[in-house]
PDB file of C-alpha atoms in Angstrom:
ATOM      1  CA  UNK A1345      13.881  19.670  12.876  1.00 54.00           C
ATOM      2  CA  UNK A1346      13.982  18.073   9.359  1.00 66.00           C
ATOM      3  CA  UNK A1347      10.755  18.106   7.183  1.00 65.00           C
ATOM      4  CA  UNK A1348       9.370  14.325   6.689  1.00 72.00           C
ATOM      5  CA  UNK A1349       9.525  13.008   3.333  1.00 75.00           C
ATOM      6  CA  UNK A1350       6.754  13.426   0.873  1.00 77.00           C
ATOM      7  CA  UNK A1351       7.396  12.283  -3.087  1.00 77.00           C
ATOM      8  CA  UNK A1352       6.745  14.784  -5.968  1.00 80.00           C
ATOM      9  CA  UNK A1353       2.607  15.219  -7.187  1.00 85.00           C
ATOM     10  CA  UNK A1354       3.214  12.239  -9.659  1.00 86.00           C
ATOM     11  CA  UNK A1355       5.040   9.987  -7.812  1.00 88.00           C
ATOM     12  CA  UNK A1356       1.513  10.642  -4.769  1.00 88.00           C
ATOM     13  CA  UNK A1357      -0.737   9.899  -7.310  1.00 91.00           C
ATOM     14  CA  UNK A1358       0.695   6.553  -8.065  1.00 91.00           C
ATOM     15  CA  UNK A1359       1.443   5.498  -4.649  1.00 91.00           C
ATOM     16  CA  UNK A1360      -2.314   5.943  -3.943  1.00 93.00           C
ATOM     17  CA  UNK A1361      -3.647   4.069  -6.835  1.00 94.00           C
ATOM     18  CA  UNK A1362      -1.238   1.157  -5.394  1.00 93.00           C
ATOM     19  CA  UNK A1363      -2.527   1.505  -2.341  1.00 93.00           C
ATOM     20  CA  UNK A1364      -6.134   1.313  -3.299  1.00 95.00           C
ATOM     21  CA  UNK A1365      -5.210  -1.523  -4.770  1.00 94.00           C
ATOM     22  CA  UNK A1366      -3.827  -3.644  -2.060  1.00 93.00           C
ATOM     23  CA  UNK A1367      -6.535  -2.285  -0.117  1.00 95.00           C
ATOM     24  CA  UNK A1368      -9.027  -4.547  -2.330  1.00 95.00           C
ATOM     25  CA  UNK A1369      -6.685  -7.171  -2.659  1.00 94.00           C
ATOM     26  CA  UNK A1370      -7.275  -7.002   1.113  1.00 94.00           C
ATOM     27  CA  UNK A1371     -10.792  -7.072   0.878  1.00 95.00           C
ATOM     28  CA  UNK A1372     -11.247  -9.934  -2.218  1.00 95.00           C
ATOM     29  CA  UNK A1373      -8.497 -12.268   0.116  1.00 94.00           C
ATOM     30  CA  UNK A1374     -11.305 -12.155   3.058  1.00 95.00           C
ATOM     31  CA  UNK A1375     -14.573 -12.238   0.755  1.00 96.00           C
ATOM     32  CA  UNK A1376     -12.555 -16.099  -0.219  1.00 95.00           C
ATOM     33  CA  UNK A1377     -12.028 -17.084   3.619  1.00 95.00           C
ATOM     34  CA  UNK A1378     -15.911 -16.306   3.339  1.00 96.00           C
ATOM     35  CA  UNK A1379     -17.102 -18.134   0.234  1.00 96.00           C
ATOM     36  CA  UNK A1380     -14.738 -21.612   1.608  1.00 94.00           C
ATOM     37  CA  UNK A1381     -16.234 -21.361   4.806  1.00 95.00           C
ATOM     38  CA  UNK A1382     -20.169 -21.660   2.959  1.00 95.00           C
ATOM     39  CA  UNK A1383     -18.437 -24.699   1.589  1.00 95.00           C
ATOM     40  CA  UNK A1384     -17.484 -26.463   5.215  1.00 94.00           C
ATOM     41  CA  UNK A1385     -20.696 -25.887   6.228  1.00 95.00           C
ATOM     42  CA  UNK A1386     -22.369 -27.718   3.995  1.00 94.00           C
ATOM     43  CA  UNK A1387     -19.681 -30.591   4.432  1.00 93.00           C
ATOM     44  CA  UNK A1388     -18.094 -29.260   0.485  1.00 93.00           C
ATOM     45  CA  UNK A1389     -14.104 -29.922   0.980  1.00 91.00           C
ATOM     46  CA  UNK A1390     -13.264 -28.348  -2.172  1.00 91.00           C
ATOM     47  CA  UNK A1391     -10.400 -26.758  -1.009  1.00 88.00           C
ATOM     48  CA  UNK A1392      -8.646 -30.007  -0.032  1.00 90.00           C
ATOM     49  CA  UNK A1393      -8.724 -31.591  -3.182  1.00 91.00           C
ATOM     50  CA  UNK A1394      -7.900 -28.745  -5.762  1.00 91.00           C
ATOM     51  CA  UNK A1395      -4.747 -26.113  -5.031  1.00 88.00           C
ATOM     52  CA  UNK A1396      -7.185 -22.913  -4.637  1.00 89.00           C
ATOM     53  CA  UNK A1397     -10.912 -22.192  -4.431  1.00 92.00           C
ATOM     54  CA  UNK A1398     -10.738 -19.212  -6.787  1.00 91.00           C
ATOM     55  CA  UNK A1399      -8.448 -21.286  -9.186  1.00 90.00           C
ATOM     56  CA  UNK A1400     -10.272 -22.513 -13.330  1.00 92.00           C
ATOM     57  CA  UNK A1401     -11.633 -25.987 -11.477  1.00 92.00           C
ATOM     58  CA  UNK A1402     -12.671 -23.899  -7.913  1.00 93.00           C
ATOM     59  CA  UNK A1403     -14.651 -20.536  -9.773  1.00 94.00           C
ATOM     60  CA  UNK A1404     -16.535 -23.107 -12.173  1.00 94.00           C
ATOM     61  CA  UNK A1405     -17.386 -25.310  -9.690  1.00 95.00           C
ATOM     62  CA  UNK A1406     -18.711 -22.600  -7.375  1.00 96.00           C
ATOM     63  CA  UNK A1407     -20.509 -20.802 -10.226  1.00 96.00           C
ATOM     64  CA  UNK A1408     -21.850 -23.682 -11.162  1.00 95.00           C
ATOM     65  CA  UNK A1409     -23.527 -24.327  -7.381  1.00 95.00           C
ATOM     66  CA  UNK A1410     -24.733 -20.861  -6.784  1.00 95.00           C
ATOM     67  CA  UNK A1411     -26.656 -21.100 -10.280  1.00 94.00           C
ATOM     68  CA  UNK A1412     -27.842 -24.117  -8.683  1.00 93.00           C
ATOM     69  CA  UNK A1413     -26.616 -27.044  -9.759  1.00 93.00           C
ATOM     70  CA  UNK A1414     -25.606 -29.632  -7.255  1.00 93.00           C
ATOM     71  CA  UNK A1415     -25.019 -32.850  -8.694  1.00 93.00           C
ATOM     72  CA  UNK A1416     -21.723 -33.889  -8.075  1.00 93.00           C
ATOM     73  CA  UNK A1417     -20.881 -35.404 -10.748  1.00 93.00           C
ATOM     74  CA  UNK A1418     -21.748 -32.654 -13.109  1.00 93.00           C
ATOM     75  CA  UNK A1419     -20.242 -30.456 -10.856  1.00 93.00           C
ATOM     76  CA  UNK A1420     -17.114 -32.592 -10.837  1.00 93.00           C
ATOM     77  CA  UNK A1421     -16.589 -32.652 -14.382  1.00 92.00           C
ATOM     78  CA  UNK A1422     -16.031 -29.234 -14.670  1.00 92.00           C
ATOM     79  CA  UNK A1423     -12.800 -29.905 -13.562  1.00 91.00           C
ATOM     80  CA  UNK A1424      -9.935 -28.402 -15.111  1.00 89.00           C
ATOM     81  CA  UNK A1425      -7.326 -30.568 -17.471  1.00 88.00           C
ATOM     82  CA  UNK A1426      -4.472 -28.887 -15.886  1.00 87.00           C
ATOM     83  CA  UNK A1427      -5.734 -30.410 -12.129  1.00 88.00           C
ATOM     84  CA  UNK A1428      -3.720 -33.053 -10.320  1.00 87.00           C
ATOM     85  CA  UNK A1429      -6.954 -34.456  -8.942  1.00 87.00           C
ATOM     86  CA  UNK A1430      -8.717 -36.546 -10.746  1.00 89.00           C
ATOM     87  CA  UNK A1431     -12.699 -36.688 -11.074  1.00 90.00           C
ATOM     88  CA  UNK A1432     -13.405 -39.599  -8.720  1.00 92.00           C
ATOM     89  CA  UNK A1433     -11.985 -37.313  -5.901  1.00 92.00           C
ATOM     90  CA  UNK A1434     -13.568 -34.341  -6.726  1.00 92.00           C
ATOM     91  CA  UNK A1435     -16.652 -36.085  -6.949  1.00 92.00           C
ATOM     92  CA  UNK A1436     -16.408 -37.059  -3.241  1.00 92.00           C
ATOM     93  CA  UNK A1437     -15.619 -33.499  -2.132  1.00 92.00           C
ATOM     94  CA  UNK A1438     -18.652 -32.256  -3.304  1.00 93.00           C
ATOM     95  CA  UNK A1439     -21.140 -34.736  -1.017  1.00 93.00           C
ATOM     96  CA  UNK A1440     -22.508 -31.825   1.423  1.00 91.00           C
ATOM     97  CA  UNK A1441     -25.975 -30.632   1.802  1.00 93.00           C
ATOM     98  CA  UNK A1442     -26.546 -27.879   0.571  1.00 93.00           C
ATOM     99  CA  UNK A1443     -28.889 -25.732   2.939  1.00 94.00           C
ATOM    100  CA  UNK A1444     -30.520 -22.473   1.542  1.00 94.00           C
ATOM    101  CA  UNK A1445     -28.782 -20.302   4.668  1.00 96.00           C
ATOM    102  CA  UNK A1446     -24.742 -21.391   3.474  1.00 96.00           C
ATOM    103  CA  UNK A1447     -26.380 -21.443  -0.669  1.00 96.00           C
ATOM    104  CA  UNK A1448     -27.029 -17.348   0.241  1.00 97.00           C
ATOM    105  CA  UNK A1449     -23.698 -16.913   2.294  1.00 96.00           C
ATOM    106  CA  UNK A1450     -21.836 -18.386  -0.581  1.00 96.00           C
ATOM    107  CA  UNK A1451     -24.104 -16.387  -3.445  1.00 96.00           C
ATOM    108  CA  UNK A1452     -23.099 -13.148  -1.280  1.00 97.00           C
ATOM    109  CA  UNK A1453     -19.689 -13.632  -0.895  1.00 96.00           C
ATOM    110  CA  UNK A1454     -19.076 -14.366  -4.628  1.00 96.00           C
ATOM    111  CA  UNK A1455     -20.852 -11.320  -5.363  1.00 97.00           C
ATOM    112  CA  UNK A1456     -18.479  -9.387  -2.923  1.00 97.00           C
ATOM    113  CA  UNK A1457     -15.354 -10.611  -4.210  1.00 96.00           C
ATOM    114  CA  UNK A1458     -16.433 -10.725  -8.032  1.00 96.00           C
ATOM    115  CA  UNK A1459     -16.603  -7.220  -6.964  1.00 97.00           C
ATOM    116  CA  UNK A1460     -13.825  -6.107  -5.230  1.00 96.00           C
ATOM    117  CA  UNK A1461     -11.650  -7.735  -8.658  1.00 94.00           C
ATOM    118  CA  UNK A1462     -13.559  -5.582 -10.726  1.00 95.00           C
ATOM    119  CA  UNK A1463     -11.885  -3.053  -8.324  1.00 95.00           C
ATOM    120  CA  UNK A1464      -8.464  -4.216  -8.476  1.00 94.00           C
ATOM    121  CA  UNK A1465      -8.565  -3.279 -12.534  1.00 93.00           C
ATOM    122  CA  UNK A1466      -9.861  -0.247 -12.630  1.00 94.00           C
ATOM    123  CA  UNK A1467      -7.183   0.640 -10.044  1.00 94.00           C
ATOM    124  CA  UNK A1468      -4.525  -1.712 -12.875  1.00 92.00           C
ATOM    125  CA  UNK A1469      -5.642   0.405 -15.502  1.00 93.00           C
ATOM    126  CA  UNK A1470      -5.210   4.033 -13.499  1.00 93.00           C
ATOM    127  CA  UNK A1471      -1.713   2.590 -12.215  1.00 92.00           C
ATOM    128  CA  UNK A1472      -0.473   1.809 -16.055  1.00 91.00           C
ATOM    129  CA  UNK A1473      -1.682   5.654 -16.816  1.00 91.00           C
ATOM    130  CA  UNK A1474       0.071   6.992 -13.859  1.00 91.00           C
ATOM    131  CA  UNK A1475       3.103   5.048 -14.608  1.00 90.00           C
ATOM    132  CA  UNK A1476       2.761   5.759 -18.646  1.00 89.00           C
ATOM    133  CA  UNK A1477       2.901   9.551 -17.624  1.00 89.00           C
ATOM    134  CA  UNK A1478       5.723   9.055 -15.635  1.00 88.00           C
ATOM    135  CA  UNK A1479       8.198   7.392 -18.257  1.00 87.00           C
ATOM    136  CA  UNK A1480       6.891  10.758 -20.729  1.00 88.00           C
ATOM    137  CA  UNK A1481      10.339  12.131 -21.346  1.00 84.00           C
ATOM    138  CA  UNK A1482      12.487   9.403 -20.096  1.00 83.00           C
ATOM    139  CA  UNK A1483      14.538   7.553 -22.445  1.00 84.00           C
ATOM    140  CA  UNK A1484      14.982   3.324 -22.047  1.00 85.00           C
ATOM    141  CA  UNK A1485      17.837   2.874 -20.548  1.00 84.00           C
ATOM    142  CA  UNK A1486      20.690   1.600 -22.959  1.00 82.00           C
ATOM    143  CA  UNK A1487      21.390  -1.587 -21.950  1.00 83.00           C
ATOM    144  CA  UNK A1488      19.242  -4.096 -22.787  1.00 84.00           C
ATOM    145  CA  UNK A1489      16.641  -5.349 -20.138  1.00 82.00           C
ATOM    146  CA  UNK A1490      18.205  -8.257 -18.569  1.00 80.00           C
ATOM    147  CA  UNK A1491      16.904 -12.011 -18.210  1.00 81.00           C
ATOM    148  CA  UNK A1492      13.903 -12.418 -15.336  1.00 78.00           C
ATOM    149  CA  UNK A1493      15.605 -13.448 -12.452  1.00 74.00           C
ATOM    150  CA  UNK A1494      12.173 -14.491 -11.070  1.00 67.00           C
ATOM    151  CA  UNK A1495      10.035 -16.382 -14.090  1.00 67.00           C
ATOM    152  CA  UNK A1496       6.746 -17.523 -11.467  1.00 67.00           C
ATOM    153  CA  UNK A1497       4.086 -14.654 -11.360  1.00 70.00           C
ATOM    154  CA  UNK A1498       1.777 -14.473  -8.256  1.00 74.00           C
ATOM    155  CA  UNK A1499      -2.069 -14.646  -9.034  1.00 71.00           C
ATOM    156  CA  UNK A1500      -2.677 -10.870  -7.251  1.00 74.00           C
ATOM    157  CA  UNK A1501       0.164  -8.968  -9.841  1.00 77.00           C
ATOM    158  CA  UNK A1502      -1.242  -7.105 -12.464  1.00 80.00           C
ATOM    159  CA  UNK A1503      -1.689  -8.409 -15.985  1.00 76.00           C
ATOM    160  CA  UNK A1504       0.688  -5.345 -18.184  1.00 76.00           C
ATOM    161  CA  UNK A1505       4.475  -5.599 -18.819  1.00 80.00           C
ATOM    162  CA  UNK A1506       5.052  -4.107 -14.960  1.00 85.00           C
ATOM    163  CA  UNK A1507       8.857  -4.999 -15.058  1.00 84.00           C
ATOM    164  CA  UNK A1508       9.558  -2.888 -18.411  1.00 86.00           C
ATOM    165  CA  UNK A1509       8.206   0.294 -17.714  1.00 87.00           C
ATOM    166  CA  UNK A1510       8.968   0.181 -13.680  1.00 86.00           C
ATOM    167  CA  UNK A1511      12.833  -0.749 -16.220  1.00 86.00           C
ATOM    168  CA  UNK A1512      12.300   2.529 -17.746  1.00 85.00           C
ATOM    169  CA  UNK A1513      10.927   4.419 -14.993  1.00 85.00           C
ATOM    170  CA  UNK A1514      14.003   3.258 -12.489  1.00 83.00           C
ATOM    171  CA  UNK A1515      17.062   3.413 -15.398  1.00 84.00           C
ATOM    172  CA  UNK A1516      18.052  -0.459 -13.341  1.00 83.00           C
ATOM    173  CA  UNK A1517      16.168  -3.497 -12.959  1.00 84.00           C
ATOM    174  CA  UNK A1518      15.544  -3.725  -9.362  1.00 83.00           C
ATOM    175  CA  UNK A1519      14.110  -6.638 -10.252  1.00 83.00           C
ATOM    176  CA  UNK A1520      17.316  -8.641  -9.999  1.00 83.00           C
ATOM    177  CA  UNK A1521      17.490  -8.091  -6.311  1.00 80.00           C
ATOM    178  CA  UNK A1522      16.610 -10.927  -4.531  1.00 81.00           C
ATOM    179  CA  UNK A1523      13.197 -11.392  -3.329  1.00 79.00           C
ATOM    180  CA  UNK A1524      12.169  -8.220  -5.305  1.00 83.00           C
ATOM    181  CA  UNK A1525       9.294  -9.039  -7.812  1.00 83.00           C
ATOM    182  CA  UNK A1526       8.165  -6.804 -10.842  1.00 85.00           C
ATOM    183  CA  UNK A1527       5.033  -5.381  -8.778  1.00 86.00           C
ATOM    184  CA  UNK A1528       7.172  -5.568  -5.463  1.00 86.00           C
ATOM    185  CA  UNK A1529       9.437  -2.748  -7.446  1.00 86.00           C
ATOM    186  CA  UNK A1530       6.822  -0.804  -8.755  1.00 88.00           C
ATOM    187  CA  UNK A1531       5.385  -0.680  -5.195  1.00 88.00           C
ATOM    188  CA  UNK A1532       8.936   0.517  -3.862  1.00 86.00           C
ATOM    189  CA  UNK A1533       9.410   3.568  -6.038  1.00 86.00           C
ATOM    190  CA  UNK A1534       5.278   4.171  -5.189  1.00 87.00           C
ATOM    191  CA  UNK A1535       5.729   4.855  -1.886  1.00 84.00           C
ATOM    192  CA  UNK A1536       9.628   6.365  -2.019  1.00 84.00           C
ATOM    193  CA  UNK A1537      10.044   7.274  -5.989  1.00 81.00           C
ATOM    194  CA  UNK A1538      13.252   7.293  -7.977  1.00 80.00           C
ATOM    195  CA  UNK A1539      15.361  10.440  -6.296  1.00 77.00           C
ATOM    196  CA  UNK A1540      17.162   9.081  -3.400  1.00 77.00           C
ATOM    197  CA  UNK A1541      19.453  11.554  -2.882  1.00 77.00           C
ATOM    198  CA  UNK A1542      15.967  12.494  -0.385  1.00 78.00           C
ATOM    199  CA  UNK A1543      18.090  10.298   1.485  1.00 78.00           C
ATOM    200  CA  UNK A1544      21.834  10.865   3.198  1.00 81.00           C
ATOM    201  CA  UNK A1545      22.750   6.989   3.337  1.00 83.00           C
ATOM    202  CA  UNK A1546      21.871   3.967   2.534  1.00 80.00           C
ATOM    203  CA  UNK A1547      21.626   3.173   6.158  1.00 81.00           C
ATOM    204  CA  UNK A1548      19.350   6.571   6.990  1.00 78.00           C
ATOM    205  CA  UNK A1549      16.931   4.925   3.647  1.00 77.00           C
ATOM    206  CA  UNK A1550      16.710   1.253   5.445  1.00 78.00           C
ATOM    207  CA  UNK A1551      15.592   3.018   8.928  1.00 77.00           C
ATOM    208  CA  UNK A1552      12.868   5.462   7.293  1.00 74.00           C
ATOM    209  CA  UNK A1553      11.475   2.457   5.738  1.00 71.00           C
ATOM    210  CA  UNK A1554      11.823   0.464   9.127  1.00 72.00           C
ATOM    211  CA  UNK A1555      14.391  -2.530   7.153  1.00 68.00           C
ATOM    212  CA  UNK A1556      16.469  -1.528   9.378  1.00 63.00           C
ATOM    213  CA  UNK A1557      16.967  -4.528  12.281  1.00 63.00           C
ATOM    214  CA  UNK A1558      15.910  -3.255  16.147  1.00 63.00           C
ATOM    215  CA  UNK A1559      19.564  -3.393  19.111  1.00 61.00           C
ATOM    216  CA  UNK A1560      18.268  -4.355  22.502  1.00 63.00           C
ATOM    217  CA  UNK A1561      22.158  -4.883  23.678  1.00 64.00           C
ATOM    218  CA  UNK A1562      24.598  -2.596  25.248  1.00 63.00           C
ATOM    219  CA  UNK A1563      27.873  -2.957  25.544  1.00 63.00           C
ATOM    220  CA  UNK A1564      27.928  -6.527  24.658  1.00 62.00           C
ATOM    221  CA  UNK A1565      24.833  -7.778  26.844  1.00 65.00           C
ATOM    222  CA  UNK A1566      20.851  -7.829  26.707  1.00 58.00           C
ATOM    223  CA  UNK A1567      19.021  -4.545  27.905  1.00 58.00           C
ATOM    224  CA  UNK A1568      16.950  -5.278  31.318  1.00 50.00           C
ATOM    225  CA  UNK A1569      13.427  -5.626  29.364  1.00 50.00           C
ATOM    226  CA  UNK A1570      14.917  -8.617  27.589  1.00 47.00           C
ATOM    227  CA  UNK A1571      16.607 -10.251  30.445  1.00 47.00           C
ATOM    228  CA  UNK A1572      13.512 -10.130  32.038  1.00 44.00           C
ATOM    229  CA  UNK A1573      11.490 -11.590  29.223  1.00 52.00           C
ATOM    230  CA  UNK A1574      13.791 -14.458  28.768  1.00 51.00           C
ATOM    231  CA  UNK A1575      14.020 -14.466  32.133  1.00 50.00           C
ATOM    232  CA  UNK A1576       9.945 -14.849  32.444  1.00 51.00           C
ATOM    233  CA  UNK A1577      10.591 -17.655  29.462  1.00 57.00           C
ATOM    234  CA  UNK A1578      12.746 -19.623  31.498  1.00 51.00           C
ATOM    235  CA  UNK A1579      10.240 -19.956  33.750  1.00 49.00           C
ATOM    236  CA  UNK A1580       7.283 -20.695  32.144  1.00 53.00           C
ATOM    237  CA  UNK A1581       8.949 -23.949  30.741  1.00 55.00           C
ATOM    238  CA  UNK A1582      10.776 -24.981  33.521  1.00 52.00           C
ATOM    239  CA  UNK A1583       8.779 -27.953  36.486  1.00 48.00           C
ATOM    240  CA  UNK A1584       9.684 -26.241  39.375  1.00 47.00           C
ATOM    241  CA  UNK A1585      13.289 -24.794  40.797  1.00 50.00           C
ATOM    242  CA  UNK A1586      14.635 -24.665  43.894  1.00 50.00           C
ATOM    243  CA  UNK A1587      16.654 -21.504  45.852  1.00 49.00           C
ATOM    244  CA  UNK A1588      19.619 -21.364  47.277  1.00 51.00           C
ATOM    245  CA  UNK A1589      17.365 -21.798  50.676  1.00 52.00           C
ATOM    246  CA  UNK A1590      15.360 -24.632  49.458  1.00 51.00           C
ATOM    247  CA  UNK A1591      12.351 -22.643  48.587  1.00 56.00           C
ATOM    248  CA  UNK A1592      10.079 -24.130  45.797  1.00 52.00           C
ATOM    249  CA  UNK A1593      10.190 -21.707  43.020  1.00 51.00           C
ATOM    250  CA  UNK A1594       6.265 -21.960  41.236  1.00 52.00           C
ATOM    251  CA  UNK A1595       6.499 -23.268  37.215  1.00 49.00           C
ATOM    252  CA  UNK A1596       5.280 -20.275  35.652  1.00 48.00           C
ATOM    253  CA  UNK A1597       4.591 -16.527  35.860  1.00 46.00           C
ATOM    254  CA  UNK A1598       1.533 -14.869  35.948  1.00 46.00           C
ATOM    255  CA  UNK A1599      -0.207 -13.503  32.831  1.00 45.00           C
ATOM    256  CA  UNK A1600       1.025 -10.044  34.064  1.00 43.00           C
ATOM    257  CA  UNK A1601       4.430 -11.249  33.899  1.00 42.00           C
ATOM    258  CA  UNK A1602       4.064 -11.345  30.026  1.00 44.00           C
ATOM    259  CA  UNK A1603       2.274  -8.528  29.599  1.00 45.00           C
ATOM    260  CA  UNK A1604       3.778  -5.111  27.388  1.00 47.00           C
ATOM    261  CA  UNK A1605       3.893  -3.521  30.826  1.00 52.00           C
ATOM    262  CA  UNK A1606       7.307  -3.798  31.873  1.00 54.00           C
ATOM    263  CA  UNK A1607       6.957  -2.202  35.508  1.00 57.00           C
ATOM    264  CA  UNK A1608       4.097  -5.495  36.139  1.00 57.00           C
ATOM    265  CA  UNK A1609       6.461  -7.868  34.746  1.00 52.00           C
ATOM    266  CA  UNK A1610       9.167  -6.863  37.070  1.00 56.00           C
ATOM    267  CA  UNK A1611       6.572  -6.565  40.461  1.00 58.00           C
ATOM    268  CA  UNK A1612       5.686 -10.053  39.512  1.00 56.00           C
ATOM    269  CA  UNK A1613       9.581 -11.411  39.491  1.00 53.00           C
ATOM    270  CA  UNK A1614      10.596  -9.095  42.038  1.00 58.00           C
ATOM    271  CA  UNK A1615       9.902 -11.575  45.022  1.00 55.00           C
ATOM    272  CA  UNK A1616      12.477 -14.386  42.677  1.00 49.00           C
ATOM    273  CA  UNK A1617      14.984 -12.011  42.472  1.00 50.00           C
ATOM    274  CA  UNK A1618      15.883 -11.899  46.178  1.00 50.00           C
ATOM    275  CA  UNK A1619      15.943 -15.647  46.822  1.00 48.00           C
ATOM    276  CA  UNK A1620      17.595 -17.158  43.022  1.00 46.00           C
ATOM    277  CA  UNK A1621      20.145 -16.030  40.798  1.00 47.00           C
ATOM    278  CA  UNK A1622      19.619 -19.322  38.898  1.00 47.00           C
ATOM    279  CA  UNK A1623      17.114 -17.777  36.216  1.00 45.00           C
ATOM    280  CA  UNK A1624      19.526 -14.551  34.639  1.00 44.00           C
ATOM    281  CA  UNK A1625      21.583 -14.325  32.610  1.00 45.00           C
ATOM    282  CA  UNK A1626      23.562 -11.150  35.657  1.00 47.00           C
ATOM    283  CA  UNK A1627      23.788 -11.786  38.976  1.00 47.00           C
ATOM    284  CA  UNK A1628      21.178  -9.876  41.008  1.00 47.00           C
ATOM    285  CA  UNK A1629      21.937  -7.332  43.673  1.00 46.00           C
ATOM    286  CA  UNK A1630      19.232  -7.847  46.352  1.00 44.00           C
ATOM    287  CA  UNK A1631      18.719  -4.802  48.583  1.00 42.00           C
TER     288      UNK A1631
END
């Protein structure tokens, strides 16, 4: 039995910081939804007139609401100059019922969002230290850093220059891969390290990362489980079918036919196999 992959101590430290940051980002995203829900309960449709409530305009208005300002004219005047919607449009979305219980929920959600943003900043500082420690003794590649392929930056990405640090750490610019940005490249190194000799081939690596596509066919034909699922989907979309003997076939299969249990699915489709052959991709043999 081959041993499972485990990165070195330095890479494992970086991976821990990156995973903690990802967890805090998910928690912060949940509290963004809580803030939006509290605003909706107060009939404040702010998310319809601005791109995101966590932008400059949205956070100014939300913090002012929590501080006690409920005048739509004053709140709309906090609009950033880069906002596409006008002041009148934003003012119309801020006319609502500022009930105390919903303001309390908004205040708590904002406090928790700010707390996790602080945790993310602390993780960024530790990540920067860990990457700097990994780059000690690593020379910068002779080739200059290529032109950035991805010019846009995600709002959740760190503020530090991740791309240059990853370029020195990996010895090549991973961001030239289509769909891979600087922070995603750093996360990839945090999970796998930089020693690709731990995997025999590229296929072993993609299989380990669960990136290789699944194979549900044999000898050019779909597996039995796949055929049963296709039959269940076909029956659920059809109005009614009749077998060769003239008996009506029900429109849909009961809920157990699409359950994860393959045996339950086969039991539901067993009567249909005995009366009809038109619903399956291959002929069924009735014993």
